[in-house]
PDB file of C-alpha atoms in Angstrom:
ATOM      1  CA  MET P  24      81.551  -8.896  77.279  1.00  0.00           C
ATOM      2  CA  LEU P  25      79.035  -8.852  74.449  1.00  0.00           C
ATOM      3  CA  ASN P  26      79.438  -5.288  74.336  1.00  0.00           C
ATOM      4  CA  ALA P  27      83.472  -5.124  73.472  1.00  0.00           C
ATOM      5  CA  LEU P  28      82.378  -8.052  70.316  1.00  0.00           C
ATOM      6  CA  VAL P  29      80.225  -5.918  69.027  1.00  0.00           C
ATOM      7  CA  THR P  30      82.936  -3.088  69.184  1.00  0.00           C
ATOM      8  CA  ASN P  31      85.591  -5.799  67.850  1.00  0.00           C
ATOM      9  CA  LEU P  32      83.318  -6.398  65.211  1.00  0.00           C
ATOM     10  CA  ALA P  33      82.005  -3.335  64.386  1.00  0.00           C
ATOM     11  CA  ALA P  34      85.732  -2.213  64.110  1.00  0.00           C
ATOM     12  CA  GLU P  35      86.614  -5.198  61.815  1.00  0.00           C
ATOM     13  CA  GLY P  36      84.059  -5.089  59.393  1.00  0.00           C
ATOM     14  CA  GLU P  37      84.123  -1.315  58.690  1.00  0.00           C
ATOM     15  CA  ALA P  38      87.495  -1.504  57.221  1.00  0.00           C
ATOM     16  CA  ALA P  39      86.060  -4.257  54.734  1.00  0.00           C
ATOM     17  CA  HIS P  40      82.410  -3.849  54.078  1.00  0.00           C
ATOM     18  CA  ASN P  41      80.572  -0.286  53.856  1.00  0.00           C
ATOM     19  CA  PRO P  42      76.565  -1.664  54.764  1.00  0.00           C
ATOM     20  CA  LEU P  43      75.598   0.798  52.514  1.00  0.00           C
ATOM     21  CA  LEU P  44      76.764  -1.319  49.458  1.00  0.00           C
ATOM     22  CA  PRO P  45      75.776  -4.886  49.518  1.00  0.00           C
ATOM     23  CA  ALA P  46      77.731  -7.685  48.941  1.00  0.00           C
ATOM     24  CA  TRP P  47      78.132  -8.834  45.281  1.00  0.00           C
ATOM     25  CA  TYR P  48      77.022 -12.057  45.173  1.00  0.00           C
ATOM     26  CA  ASP P  49      73.714 -10.109  46.437  1.00  0.00           C
ATOM     27  CA  LEU P  50      74.084  -7.647  43.652  1.00  0.00           C
ATOM     28  CA  VAL P  51      73.743 -10.837  41.028  1.00  0.00           C
ATOM     29  CA  TRP P  52      71.210 -12.864  42.205  1.00  0.00           C
ATOM     30  CA  SER P  53      68.576  -9.880  42.819  1.00  0.00           C
ATOM     31  CA  ALA P  54      69.727  -8.761  39.034  1.00  0.00           C
ATOM     32  CA  LEU P  55      69.027 -12.804  37.888  1.00  0.00           C
ATOM     33  CA  TRP P  56      65.805 -12.941  39.390  1.00  0.00           C
ATOM     34  CA  PHE P  57      64.782  -9.085  38.242  1.00  0.00           C
ATOM     35  CA  VAL P  58      65.426 -10.593  34.975  1.00  0.00           C
ATOM     36  CA  VAL P  59      63.211 -13.258  36.016  1.00  0.00           C
ATOM     37  CA  ILE P  60      60.397 -11.715  36.488  1.00  0.00           C
ATOM     38  CA  LEU P  61      60.916  -8.804  34.686  1.00  0.00           C
ATOM     39  CA  ALA P  62      61.072 -11.739  31.378  1.00  0.00           C
ATOM     40  CA  VAL P  63      57.793 -13.093  32.908  1.00  0.00           C
ATOM     41  CA  VAL P  64      55.818 -10.119  33.643  1.00  0.00           C
ATOM     42  CA  TRP P  65      56.999  -8.790  29.975  1.00  0.00           C
ATOM     43  CA  PHE P  66      56.246 -11.732  28.240  1.00  0.00           C
ATOM     44  CA  TYR P  67      53.006 -13.114  29.805  1.00  0.00           C
ATOM     45  CA  ALA P  68      51.579 -11.225  32.124  1.00  0.00           C
ATOM     46  CA  LEU P  69      51.993  -7.927  30.263  1.00  0.00           C
ATOM     47  CA  PRO P  70      50.563  -9.565  27.083  1.00  0.00           C
ATOM     48  CA  ARG P  71      47.552 -11.388  28.909  1.00  0.00           C
ATOM     49  CA  PHE P  72      46.849  -7.429  30.654  1.00  0.00           C
ATOM     50  CA  THR P  73      46.813  -5.747  27.476  1.00  0.00           C
ATOM     51  CA  LYS P  74      45.125  -8.036  25.690  1.00  0.00           C
ATOM     52  CA  MET P  75      42.363  -7.904  28.574  1.00  0.00           C
ATOM     53  CA  LEU P  76      42.498  -3.714  28.301  1.00  0.00           C
ATOM     54  CA  ASP P  77      41.488  -4.730  24.329  1.00  0.00           C
ATOM     55  CA  GLU P  78      38.852  -6.578  25.084  1.00  0.00           C
ATOM     56  CA  ARG P  79      37.745  -4.335  27.792  1.00  0.00           C
ATOM     57  CA  SER P  80      37.401  -1.417  25.814  1.00  0.00           C
ATOM     58  CA  ALA P  81      36.139  -2.980  22.763  1.00  0.00           C
ATOM     59  CA  ALA P  82      33.005  -4.235  24.968  1.00  0.00           C
ATOM     60  CA  ILE P  83      32.854  -0.720  26.073  1.00  0.00           C
ATOM     61  CA  GLU P  84      33.486   0.780  22.575  1.00  0.00           C
ATOM     62  CA  GLY P  85      30.340  -1.738  21.437  1.00  0.00           C
ATOM     63  CA  ASN P  86      28.239  -0.402  24.416  1.00  0.00           C
ATOM     64  CA  ILE P  87      28.953   2.959  23.672  1.00  0.00           C
ATOM     65  CA  ALA P  88      28.032   2.310  19.775  1.00  0.00           C
ATOM     66  CA  LYS P  89      24.763   0.217  20.937  1.00  0.00           C
ATOM     67  CA  ALA P  90      23.789   3.135  23.015  1.00  0.00           C
ATOM     68  CA  ASP P  91      24.068   5.778  20.340  1.00  0.00           C
ATOM     69  CA  GLU P  92      21.718   3.571  18.269  1.00  0.00           C
ATOM     70  CA  ALA P  93      19.290   3.147  20.827  1.00  0.00           C
ATOM     71  CA  GLN P  94      19.454   6.755  21.596  1.00  0.00           C
ATOM     72  CA  LYS P  95      18.777   7.361  17.751  1.00  0.00           C
ATOM     73  CA  GLN P  96      16.769   4.650  17.539  1.00  0.00           C
ATOM     74  CA  ALA P  97      14.833   5.930  20.399  1.00  0.00           C
ATOM     75  CA  GLU P  98      14.673   9.884  19.140  1.00  0.00           C
ATOM     76  CA  ALA P  99      13.208   8.752  15.458  1.00  0.00           C
ATOM     77  CA  ALA P 100      10.648   6.733  17.708  1.00  0.00           C
ATOM     78  CA  LEU P 101       9.774   9.696  19.367  1.00  0.00           C
ATOM     79  CA  GLU P 102       9.770  11.697  16.023  1.00  0.00           C
ATOM     80  CA  GLU P 103       7.242   9.282  14.711  1.00  0.00           C
ATOM     81  CA  TYR P 104       5.131   9.238  17.169  1.00  0.00           C
ATOM     82  CA  THR P 105       4.955  12.887  17.631  1.00  0.00           C
ATOM     83  CA  ARG P 106       3.895  13.415  14.348  1.00  0.00           C
ATOM     84  CA  GLN P 107       1.417  10.111  14.659  1.00  0.00           C
ATOM     85  CA  LEU P 108       0.451  12.530  17.576  1.00  0.00           C
ATOM     86  CA  ALA P 109      -0.156  15.354  14.948  1.00  0.00           C
ATOM     87  CA  GLU P 110      -1.886  13.560  12.863  1.00  0.00           C
ATOM     88  CA  ALA P 111      -3.618  12.250  15.355  1.00  0.00           C
ATOM     89  CA  ARG P 112      -4.979  15.159  16.568  1.00  0.00           C
ATOM     90  CA  THR P 113      -5.977  16.673  13.234  1.00  0.00           C
ATOM     91  CA  GLU P 114      -7.817  13.788  12.199  1.00  0.00           C
ATOM     92  CA  ALA P 115      -9.641  14.039  15.425  1.00  0.00           C
ATOM     93  CA  GLY P 116     -10.169  17.798  14.417  1.00  0.00           C
ATOM     94  CA  THR P 117     -11.387  16.835  11.016  1.00  0.00           C
ATOM     95  CA  ILE P 118     -14.076  14.079  12.119  1.00  0.00           C
ATOM     96  CA  ARG P 119     -15.157  16.434  14.865  1.00  0.00           C
ATOM     97  CA  GLU P 120     -15.814  18.964  12.301  1.00  0.00           C
ATOM     98  CA  THR P 121     -18.169  16.860  10.317  1.00  0.00           C
ATOM     99  CA  ALA P 122     -19.773  15.125  13.389  1.00  0.00           C
ATOM    100  CA  ARG P 123     -20.763  19.270  14.068  1.00  0.00           C
ATOM    101  CA  GLU P 124     -21.703  19.906  10.295  1.00  0.00           C
ATOM    102  CA  ASP P 125     -23.508  16.094  10.174  1.00  0.00           C
ATOM    103  CA  GLY P 126     -25.259  17.373  13.450  1.00  0.00           C
ATOM    104  CA  LYS P 127     -26.372  20.629  12.200  1.00  0.00           C
ATOM    105  CA  LYS P 128     -27.489  19.092   9.136  1.00  0.00           C
ATOM    106  CA  ILE P 129     -29.742  16.718  11.319  1.00  0.00           C
ATOM    107  CA  VAL P 130     -31.167  19.293  13.495  1.00  0.00           C
ATOM    108  CA  ALA P 131     -31.528  21.153  10.400  1.00  0.00           C
ATOM    109  CA  GLU P 132     -33.586  17.847   8.726  1.00  0.00           C
ATOM    110  CA  ALA P 133     -35.241  17.204  11.952  1.00  0.00           C
ATOM    111  CA  LYS P 134     -36.230  21.143  12.178  1.00  0.00           C
ATOM    112  CA  GLU P 135     -38.385  20.720   8.455  1.00  0.00           C
ATOM    113  CA  THR P 136     -39.704  17.619   9.186  1.00  0.00           C
ATOM    114  CA  ALA P 137     -41.165  18.529  12.237  1.00  0.00           C
ATOM    115  CA  ALA P 138     -42.381  21.716  10.600  1.00  0.00           C
ATOM    116  CA  ALA P 139     -43.467  19.796   8.037  1.00  0.00           C
ATOM    117  CA  GLU P 140     -45.392  17.926  10.184  1.00  0.00           C
ATOM    118  CA  ALA P 141     -46.745  20.316  12.106  1.00  0.00           C
ATOM    119  CA  ALA P 142     -48.242  22.320   9.295  1.00  0.00           C
ATOM    120  CA  ARG P 143     -49.810  18.878   8.103  1.00  0.00           C
ATOM    121  CA  LEU P 144     -51.526  17.950  11.574  1.00  0.00           C
ATOM    122  CA  THR P 145     -51.912  21.787  11.785  1.00  0.00           C
ATOM    123  CA  ALA P 146     -53.589  22.029   8.110  1.00  0.00           C
ATOM    124  CA  ALA P 147     -55.398  18.694   9.108  1.00  0.00           C
ATOM    125  CA  ALA P 148     -56.874  20.047  12.751  1.00  0.00           C
ATOM    126  CA  HIS P 149     -57.888  23.139   9.965  1.00  0.00           C
ATOM    127  CA  SER P 150     -59.687  20.845   7.839  1.00  0.00           C
ATOM    128  CA  GLN P 151     -61.518  19.008  10.345  1.00  0.00           C
ATOM    129  CA  ILE P 152     -62.698  21.799  12.625  1.00  0.00           C
ATOM    130  CA  GLU P 153     -63.765  23.732   9.542  1.00  0.00           C
ATOM    131  CA  ALA P 154     -66.123  20.346   8.800  1.00  0.00           C
ATOM    132  CA  GLU P 155     -67.480  20.170  11.805  1.00  0.00           C
ATOM    133  CA  ARG P 156     -68.135  23.629  11.842  1.00  0.00           C
ATOM    134  CA  GLN P 157     -69.960  23.019   8.615  1.00  0.00           C
ATOM    135  CA  THR P 158     -71.646  20.386  10.128  1.00  0.00           C
ATOM    136  CA  ALA P 159     -72.224  21.971  13.538  1.00  0.00           C
ATOM    137  CA  PHE P 160     -73.623  25.511  10.924  1.00  0.00           C
ATOM    138  CA  VAL P 161     -75.637  22.546   9.246  1.00  0.00           C
ATOM    139  CA  SER P 162     -76.941  21.064  11.953  1.00  0.00           C
ATOM    140  CA  LEU P 163     -78.002  24.193  13.919  1.00  0.00           C
ATOM    141  CA  ARG P 164     -79.819  25.992  10.684  1.00  0.00           C
ATOM    142  CA  ASN P 165     -81.896  22.810  10.832  1.00  0.00           C
ATOM    143  CA  GLU P 166     -82.012  23.157  13.842  1.00  0.00           C
ATOM    144  CA  VAL P 167     -83.111  27.121  14.002  1.00  0.00           C
ATOM    145  CA  GLY P 168     -84.513  26.047  10.780  1.00  0.00           C
ATOM    146  CA  GLY P 169     -87.263  24.099  12.929  1.00  0.00           C
ATOM    147  CA  LEU P 170     -87.811  26.554  15.637  1.00  0.00           C
ATOM    148  CA  ALA P 171     -88.656  28.812  13.248  1.00  0.00           C
ATOM    149  CA  LEU P 172     -91.148  27.241  11.206  1.00  0.00           C
ATOM    150  CA  ASP P 173     -92.857  25.983  14.938  1.00  0.00           C
ATOM    151  CA  LEU P 174     -92.986  29.398  15.906  1.00  0.00           C
ATOM    152  CA  ALA P 175     -93.921  30.780  12.946  1.00  0.00           C
ATOM    153  CA  GLY P 176     -96.576  28.117  12.990  1.00  0.00           C
ATOM    154  CA  GLY P 177     -97.581  29.017  16.194  1.00  0.00           C
ATOM    155  CA  VAL P 178     -97.922  32.965  15.231  1.00  0.00           C
ATOM    156  CA  VAL P 179     -99.344  32.238  12.047  1.00  0.00           C
ATOM    157  CA  GLY P 180    -101.439  29.686  13.314  1.00  0.00           C
ATOM    158  CA  GLU P 181    -100.995  26.950  10.788  1.00  0.00           C
ATOM    159  CA  THR P 182     -98.144  24.325  10.065  1.00  0.00           C
ATOM    160  CA  LEU P 183     -96.228  25.003   7.216  1.00  0.00           C
ATOM    161  CA  SER P 184     -95.827  22.156   5.108  1.00  0.00           C
ATOM    162  CA  ASP P 185     -94.492  22.373   2.308  1.00  0.00           C
ATOM    163  CA  ASP P 186     -91.221  22.307   2.278  1.00  0.00           C
ATOM    164  CA  ALA P 187     -90.239  24.658  -0.493  1.00  0.00           C
ATOM    165  CA  ARG P 188     -91.869  27.951   1.392  1.00  0.00           C
ATOM    166  CA  ALA P 189     -90.491  26.099   4.606  1.00  0.00           C
ATOM    167  CA  THR P 190     -86.785  26.393   3.615  1.00  0.00           C
ATOM    168  CA  ALA P 191     -87.512  29.962   1.983  1.00  0.00           C
ATOM    169  CA  VAL P 192     -88.850  31.479   4.794  1.00  0.00           C
ATOM    170  CA  VAL P 193     -86.006  30.423   7.142  1.00  0.00           C
ATOM    171  CA  ASP P 194     -83.426  31.374   4.682  1.00  0.00           C
ATOM    172  CA  ARG P 195     -84.976  34.732   5.074  1.00  0.00           C
ATOM    173  CA  PHE P 196     -84.738  34.488   8.746  1.00  0.00           C
ATOM    174  CA  LEU P 197     -81.107  33.599   8.300  1.00  0.00           C
ATOM    175  CA  ALA P 198     -79.989  36.208   6.451  1.00  0.00           C
ATOM    176  CA  ASP P 199     -81.851  38.584   8.284  1.00  0.00           C
ATOM    177  CA  LEU P 200     -80.120  37.587  11.227  1.00  0.00           C
ATOM    178  CA  GLU P 201     -76.746  37.813   9.861  1.00  0.00           C
ATOM    179  CA  ALA P 202     -77.529  40.963   8.614  1.00  0.00           C
ATOM    180  CA  SER P 203     -78.416  41.782  12.330  1.00  0.00           C
ATOM    181  CA  GLU P 204     -75.103  40.466  13.573  1.00  0.00           C
ATOM    182  CA  ALA P 205     -72.774  41.639  10.155  1.00  0.00           C
ATOM    183  CA  ALA P 206     -74.234  45.692  11.945  1.00  0.00           C
ATOM    184  CA  LYS P 207     -73.624  45.247  14.945  1.00  0.00           C
TER     185      LYS P 207
END
């Protein structure tokens, strides 16, 4: 029975209605709602969407401009740093060279001072040695002279008390002694 009903309805509907085309009232209501939705989108949603995209675009462009400016500043800072580093290296080289020259001068002055001090000490030592040698020579001469006088007095059998004569005898004895030393 259901089958007969469906077949009857299908035969009736085929003559009156095409299943691929909707009914006229469906077309009218669909078109009306399409126009309403299109108007809402066109006048309300699209301007907001466009405004939002413009704001984002402006923000992105602003950030890109800021990034470009920051990059330029970073490059300028890098160039300045490089320049300052080169200047510092040059200045350090100059300071090192000046320090070397000053060090050489100080060493040369210290050597000169040490040489002068050594020469002064050497001269003082030579003077002192010469003075001590003269003192020793005079002391030795007096002792040798006294011994010579004692020996001469023992040989002659009398004491030589005359100072001028005794000094002459001692001087002649020492001169003979020095002459014999020089002949060797």
